mmCIF file with all atom_site columns, C-alpha atoms in Angstrom:
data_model
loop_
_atom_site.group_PDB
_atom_site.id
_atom_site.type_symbol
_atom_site.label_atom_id
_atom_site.label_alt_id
_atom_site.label_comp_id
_atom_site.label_asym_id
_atom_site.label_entity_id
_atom_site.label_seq_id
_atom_site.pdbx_PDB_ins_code
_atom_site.Cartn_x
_atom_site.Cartn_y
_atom_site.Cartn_z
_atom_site.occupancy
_atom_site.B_iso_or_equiv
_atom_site.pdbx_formal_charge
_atom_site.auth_seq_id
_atom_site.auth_comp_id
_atom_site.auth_asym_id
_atom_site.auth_atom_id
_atom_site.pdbx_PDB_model_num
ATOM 1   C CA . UNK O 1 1   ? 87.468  79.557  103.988 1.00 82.00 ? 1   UNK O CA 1
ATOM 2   C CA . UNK O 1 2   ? 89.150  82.684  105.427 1.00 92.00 ? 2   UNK O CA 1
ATOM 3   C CA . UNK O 1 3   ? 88.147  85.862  104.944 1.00 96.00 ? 3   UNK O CA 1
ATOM 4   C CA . UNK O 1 4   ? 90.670  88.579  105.141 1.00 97.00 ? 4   UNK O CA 1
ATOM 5   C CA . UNK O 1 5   ? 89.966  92.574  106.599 1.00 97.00 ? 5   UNK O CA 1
ATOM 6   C CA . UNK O 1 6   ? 92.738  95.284  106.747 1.00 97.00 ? 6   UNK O CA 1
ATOM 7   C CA . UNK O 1 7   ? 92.830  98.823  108.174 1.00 97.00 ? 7   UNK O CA 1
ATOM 8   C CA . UNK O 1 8   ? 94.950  101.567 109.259 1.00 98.00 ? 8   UNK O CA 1
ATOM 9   C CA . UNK O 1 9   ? 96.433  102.506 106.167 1.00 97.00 ? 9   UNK O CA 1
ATOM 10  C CA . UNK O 1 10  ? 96.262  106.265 105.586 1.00 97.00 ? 10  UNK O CA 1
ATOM 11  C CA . UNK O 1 11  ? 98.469  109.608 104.296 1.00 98.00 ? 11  UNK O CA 1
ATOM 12  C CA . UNK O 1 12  ? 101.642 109.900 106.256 1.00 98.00 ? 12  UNK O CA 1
ATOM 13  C CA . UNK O 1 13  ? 105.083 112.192 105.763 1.00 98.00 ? 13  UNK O CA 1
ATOM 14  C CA . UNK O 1 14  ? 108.160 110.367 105.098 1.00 98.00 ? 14  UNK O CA 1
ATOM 15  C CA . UNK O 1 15  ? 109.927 109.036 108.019 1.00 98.00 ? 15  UNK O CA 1
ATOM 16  C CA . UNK O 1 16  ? 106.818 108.824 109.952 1.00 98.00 ? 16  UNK O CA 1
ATOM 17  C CA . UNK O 1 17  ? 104.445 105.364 110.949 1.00 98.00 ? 17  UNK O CA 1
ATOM 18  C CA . UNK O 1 18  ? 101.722 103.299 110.109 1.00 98.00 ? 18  UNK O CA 1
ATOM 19  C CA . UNK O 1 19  ? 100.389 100.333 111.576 1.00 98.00 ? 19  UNK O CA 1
ATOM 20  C CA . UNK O 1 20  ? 98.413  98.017  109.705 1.00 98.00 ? 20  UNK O CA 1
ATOM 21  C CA . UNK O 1 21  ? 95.942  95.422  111.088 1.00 98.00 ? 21  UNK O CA 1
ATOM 22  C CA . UNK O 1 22  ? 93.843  92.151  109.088 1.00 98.00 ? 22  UNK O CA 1
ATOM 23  C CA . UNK O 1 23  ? 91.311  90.271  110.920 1.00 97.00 ? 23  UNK O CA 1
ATOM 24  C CA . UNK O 1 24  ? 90.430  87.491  110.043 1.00 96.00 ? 24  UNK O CA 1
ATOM 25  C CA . UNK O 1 25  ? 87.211  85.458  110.296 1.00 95.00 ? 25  UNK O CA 1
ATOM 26  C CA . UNK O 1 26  ? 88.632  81.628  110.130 1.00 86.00 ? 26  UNK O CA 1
ATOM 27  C CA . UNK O 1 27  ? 87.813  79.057  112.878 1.00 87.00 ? 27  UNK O CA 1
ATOM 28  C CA . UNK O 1 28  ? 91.544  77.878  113.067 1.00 90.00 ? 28  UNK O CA 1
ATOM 29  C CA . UNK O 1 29  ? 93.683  81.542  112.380 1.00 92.00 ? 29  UNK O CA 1
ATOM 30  C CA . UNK O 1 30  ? 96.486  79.800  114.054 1.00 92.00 ? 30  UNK O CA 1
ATOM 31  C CA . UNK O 1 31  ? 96.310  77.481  111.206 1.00 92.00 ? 31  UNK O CA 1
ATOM 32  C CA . UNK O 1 32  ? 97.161  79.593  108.956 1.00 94.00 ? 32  UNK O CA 1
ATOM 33  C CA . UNK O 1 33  ? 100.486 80.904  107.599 1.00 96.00 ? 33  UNK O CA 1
ATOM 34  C CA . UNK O 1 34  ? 99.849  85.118  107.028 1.00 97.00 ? 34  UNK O CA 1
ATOM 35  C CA . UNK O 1 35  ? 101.441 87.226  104.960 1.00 98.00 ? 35  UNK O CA 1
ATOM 36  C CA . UNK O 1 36  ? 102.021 91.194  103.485 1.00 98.00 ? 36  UNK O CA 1
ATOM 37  C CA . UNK O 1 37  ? 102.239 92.246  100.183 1.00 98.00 ? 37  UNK O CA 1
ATOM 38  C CA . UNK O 1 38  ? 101.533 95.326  98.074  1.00 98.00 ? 38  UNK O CA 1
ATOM 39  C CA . UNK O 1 39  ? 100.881 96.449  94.883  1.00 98.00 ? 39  UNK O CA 1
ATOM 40  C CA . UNK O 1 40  ? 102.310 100.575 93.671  1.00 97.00 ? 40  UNK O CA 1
ATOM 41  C CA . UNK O 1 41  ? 100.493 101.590 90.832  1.00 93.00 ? 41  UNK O CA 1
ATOM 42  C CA . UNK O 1 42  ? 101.575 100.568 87.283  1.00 95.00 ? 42  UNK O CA 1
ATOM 43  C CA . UNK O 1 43  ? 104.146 97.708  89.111  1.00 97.00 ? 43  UNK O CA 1
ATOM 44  C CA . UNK O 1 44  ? 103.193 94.070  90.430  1.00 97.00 ? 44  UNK O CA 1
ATOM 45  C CA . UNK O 1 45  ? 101.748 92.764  93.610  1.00 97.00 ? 45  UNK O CA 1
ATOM 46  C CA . UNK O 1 46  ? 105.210 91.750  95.825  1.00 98.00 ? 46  UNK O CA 1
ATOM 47  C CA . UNK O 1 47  ? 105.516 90.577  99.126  1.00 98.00 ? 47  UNK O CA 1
ATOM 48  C CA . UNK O 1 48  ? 106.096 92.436  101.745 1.00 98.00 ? 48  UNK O CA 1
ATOM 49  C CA . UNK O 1 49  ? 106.736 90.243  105.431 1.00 98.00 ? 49  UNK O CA 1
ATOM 50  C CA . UNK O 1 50  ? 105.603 86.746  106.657 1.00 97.00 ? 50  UNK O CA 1
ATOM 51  C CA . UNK O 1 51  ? 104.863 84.951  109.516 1.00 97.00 ? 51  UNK O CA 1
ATOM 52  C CA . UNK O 1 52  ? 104.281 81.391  110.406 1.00 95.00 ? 52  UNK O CA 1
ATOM 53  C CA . UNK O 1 53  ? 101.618 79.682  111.966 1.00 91.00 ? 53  UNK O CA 1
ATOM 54  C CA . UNK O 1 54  ? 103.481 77.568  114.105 1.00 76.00 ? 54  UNK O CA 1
ATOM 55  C CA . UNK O 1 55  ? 106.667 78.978  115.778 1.00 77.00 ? 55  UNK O CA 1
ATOM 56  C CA . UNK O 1 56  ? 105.826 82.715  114.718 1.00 85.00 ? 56  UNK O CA 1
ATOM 57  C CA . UNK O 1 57  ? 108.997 82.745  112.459 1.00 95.00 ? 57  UNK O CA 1
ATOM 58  C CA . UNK O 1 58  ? 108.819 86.156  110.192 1.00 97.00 ? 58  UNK O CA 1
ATOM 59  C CA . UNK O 1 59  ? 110.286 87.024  106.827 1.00 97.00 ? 59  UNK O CA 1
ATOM 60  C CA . UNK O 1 60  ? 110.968 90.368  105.083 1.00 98.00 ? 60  UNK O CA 1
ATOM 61  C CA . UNK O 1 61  ? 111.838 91.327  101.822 1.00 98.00 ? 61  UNK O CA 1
ATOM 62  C CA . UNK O 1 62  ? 115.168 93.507  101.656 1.00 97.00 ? 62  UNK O CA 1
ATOM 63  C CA . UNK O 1 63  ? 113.386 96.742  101.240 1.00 97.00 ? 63  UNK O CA 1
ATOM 64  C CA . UNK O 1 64  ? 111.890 97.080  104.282 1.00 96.00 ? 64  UNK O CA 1
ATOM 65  C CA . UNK O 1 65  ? 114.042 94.695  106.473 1.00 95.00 ? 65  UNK O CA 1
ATOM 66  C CA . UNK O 1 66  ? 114.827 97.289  109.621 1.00 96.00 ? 66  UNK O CA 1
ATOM 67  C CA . UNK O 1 67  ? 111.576 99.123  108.924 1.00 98.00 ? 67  UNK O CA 1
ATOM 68  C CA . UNK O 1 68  ? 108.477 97.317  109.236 1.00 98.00 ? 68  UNK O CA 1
ATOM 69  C CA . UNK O 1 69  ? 107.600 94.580  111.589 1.00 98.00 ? 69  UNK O CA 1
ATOM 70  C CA . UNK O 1 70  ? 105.202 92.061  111.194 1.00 98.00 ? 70  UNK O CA 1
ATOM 71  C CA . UNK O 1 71  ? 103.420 90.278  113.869 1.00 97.00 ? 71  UNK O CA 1
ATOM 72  C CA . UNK O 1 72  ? 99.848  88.479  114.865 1.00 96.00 ? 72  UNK O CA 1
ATOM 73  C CA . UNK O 1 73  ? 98.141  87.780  117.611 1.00 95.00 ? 73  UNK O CA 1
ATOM 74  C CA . UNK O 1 74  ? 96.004  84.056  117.279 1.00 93.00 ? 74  UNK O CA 1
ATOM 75  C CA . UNK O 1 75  ? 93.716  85.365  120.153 1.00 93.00 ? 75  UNK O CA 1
ATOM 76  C CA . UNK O 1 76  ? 92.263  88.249  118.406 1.00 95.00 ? 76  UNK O CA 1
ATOM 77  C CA . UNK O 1 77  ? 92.959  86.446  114.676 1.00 96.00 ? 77  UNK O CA 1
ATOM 78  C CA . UNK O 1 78  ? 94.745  89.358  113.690 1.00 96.00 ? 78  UNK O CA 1
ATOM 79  C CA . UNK O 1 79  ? 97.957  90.152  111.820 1.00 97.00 ? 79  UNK O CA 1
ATOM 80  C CA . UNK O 1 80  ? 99.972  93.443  112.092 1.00 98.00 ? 80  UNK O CA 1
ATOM 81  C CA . UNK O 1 81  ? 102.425 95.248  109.880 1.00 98.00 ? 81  UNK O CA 1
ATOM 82  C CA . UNK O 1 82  ? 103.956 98.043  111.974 1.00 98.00 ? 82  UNK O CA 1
ATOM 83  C CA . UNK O 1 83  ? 106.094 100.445 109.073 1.00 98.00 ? 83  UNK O CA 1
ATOM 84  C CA . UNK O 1 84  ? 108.287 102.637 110.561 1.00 98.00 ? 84  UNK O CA 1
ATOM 85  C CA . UNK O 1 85  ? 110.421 105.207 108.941 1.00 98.00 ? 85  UNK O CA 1
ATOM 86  C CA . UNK O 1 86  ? 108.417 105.149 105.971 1.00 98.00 ? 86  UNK O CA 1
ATOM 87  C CA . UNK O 1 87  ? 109.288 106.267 102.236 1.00 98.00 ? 87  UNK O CA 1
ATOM 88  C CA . UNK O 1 88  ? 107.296 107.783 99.201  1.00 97.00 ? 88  UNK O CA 1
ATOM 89  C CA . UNK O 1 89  ? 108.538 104.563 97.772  1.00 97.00 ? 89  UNK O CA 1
ATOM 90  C CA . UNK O 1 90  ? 106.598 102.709 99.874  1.00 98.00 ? 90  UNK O CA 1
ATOM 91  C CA . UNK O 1 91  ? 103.513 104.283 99.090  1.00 98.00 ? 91  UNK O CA 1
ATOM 92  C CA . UNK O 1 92  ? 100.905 101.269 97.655  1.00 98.00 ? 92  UNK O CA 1
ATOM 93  C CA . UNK O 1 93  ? 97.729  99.333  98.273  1.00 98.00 ? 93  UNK O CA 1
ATOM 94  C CA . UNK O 1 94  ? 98.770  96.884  101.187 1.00 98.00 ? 94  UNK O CA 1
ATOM 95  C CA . UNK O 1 95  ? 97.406  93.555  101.214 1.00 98.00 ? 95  UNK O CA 1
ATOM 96  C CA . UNK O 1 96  ? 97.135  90.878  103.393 1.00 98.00 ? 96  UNK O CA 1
ATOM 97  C CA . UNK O 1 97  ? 97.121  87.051  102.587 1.00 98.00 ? 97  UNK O CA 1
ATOM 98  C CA . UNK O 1 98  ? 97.137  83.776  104.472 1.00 97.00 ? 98  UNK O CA 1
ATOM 99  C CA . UNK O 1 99  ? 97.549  80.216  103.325 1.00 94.00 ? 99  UNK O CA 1
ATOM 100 C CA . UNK O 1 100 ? 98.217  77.223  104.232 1.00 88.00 ? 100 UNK O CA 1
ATOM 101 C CA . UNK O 1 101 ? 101.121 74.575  103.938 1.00 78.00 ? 101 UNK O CA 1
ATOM 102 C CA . UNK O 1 102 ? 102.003 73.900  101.289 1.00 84.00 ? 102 UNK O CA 1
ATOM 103 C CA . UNK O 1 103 ? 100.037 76.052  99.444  1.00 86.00 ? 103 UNK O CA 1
ATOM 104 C CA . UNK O 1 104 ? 101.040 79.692  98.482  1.00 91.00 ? 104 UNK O CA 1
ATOM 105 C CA . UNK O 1 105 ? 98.743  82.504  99.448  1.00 94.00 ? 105 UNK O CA 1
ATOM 106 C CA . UNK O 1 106 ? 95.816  81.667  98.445  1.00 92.00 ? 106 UNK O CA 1
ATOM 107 C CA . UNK O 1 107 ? 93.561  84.175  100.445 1.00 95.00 ? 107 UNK O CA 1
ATOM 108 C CA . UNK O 1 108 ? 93.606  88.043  100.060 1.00 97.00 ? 108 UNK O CA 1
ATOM 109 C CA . UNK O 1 109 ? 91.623  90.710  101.758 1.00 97.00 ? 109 UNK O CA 1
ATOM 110 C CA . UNK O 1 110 ? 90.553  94.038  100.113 1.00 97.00 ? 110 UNK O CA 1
ATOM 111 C CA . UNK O 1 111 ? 93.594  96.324  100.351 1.00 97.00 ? 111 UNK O CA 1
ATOM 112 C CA . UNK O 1 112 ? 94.187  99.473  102.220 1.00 98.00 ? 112 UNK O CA 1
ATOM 113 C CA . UNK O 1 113 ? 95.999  102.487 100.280 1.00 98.00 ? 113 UNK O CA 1
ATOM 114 C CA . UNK O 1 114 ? 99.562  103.330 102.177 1.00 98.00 ? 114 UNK O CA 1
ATOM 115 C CA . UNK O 1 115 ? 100.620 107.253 100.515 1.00 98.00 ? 115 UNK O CA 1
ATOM 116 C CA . UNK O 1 116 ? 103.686 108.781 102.260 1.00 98.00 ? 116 UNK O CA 1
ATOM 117 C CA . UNK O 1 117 ? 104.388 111.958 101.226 1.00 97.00 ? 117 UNK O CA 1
ATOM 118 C CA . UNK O 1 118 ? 107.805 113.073 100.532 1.00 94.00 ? 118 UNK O CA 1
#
């Protein structure tokens, strides 16, 4: 069982930064593949960045590939999305996930409301 806890979102102008954090509460964090997705109003939850569990390997989607950087530290059991040069477009409720292989992400935390003002 993993339970999921993000903060930092905020209000921010475009082209400024936000970095968000999710601690976690599971025995074995560095079991766990973690991810980022979000969800703009009226559109579907889609993901955002991944990391692995084992080798750190990290994923992005398109739009923010350059951007945002995702990262975790196994010591602390959290995860970090560091968004850079942000965009109204990227304004949403950011959330973060882990699972486990094979599974897809199959735990979520709470959210935490990203608005960047143009």
């Amino acid at each position: 069982q993993v339970q999921l806890v993000e903060s930092g979102g905020g209000l921010v102008q475009a082209g400024g930064s936000l970095r968000l954090s999710c601690a976690a509460s599971a025995r074995t964090f560095s079991a766990y593949d973690m991810g980022w997705f979000r969800q703009a109003p009226g559109k579907e939850r889609e993901y955002v960045a991944g990391i692995s569990r084992s080798n750190g390997n990290t994923a992005y989607a398109d739009f923010v590939k350059g951007r945002f950087t995702i990262s975790r530290d196994n010591a602390k059991k959290t995860v970090y999305l560091q968004m850079n040069s942000l965009k109204p477009e990227d304004t949403a409720v950011y959330y973060c996930a882990a699972k486990m292989v094979p599974e897809w992400y199959n735990y979520w935390g709470q959210g935490t409301q990203v608005t960047v003002s143009s």
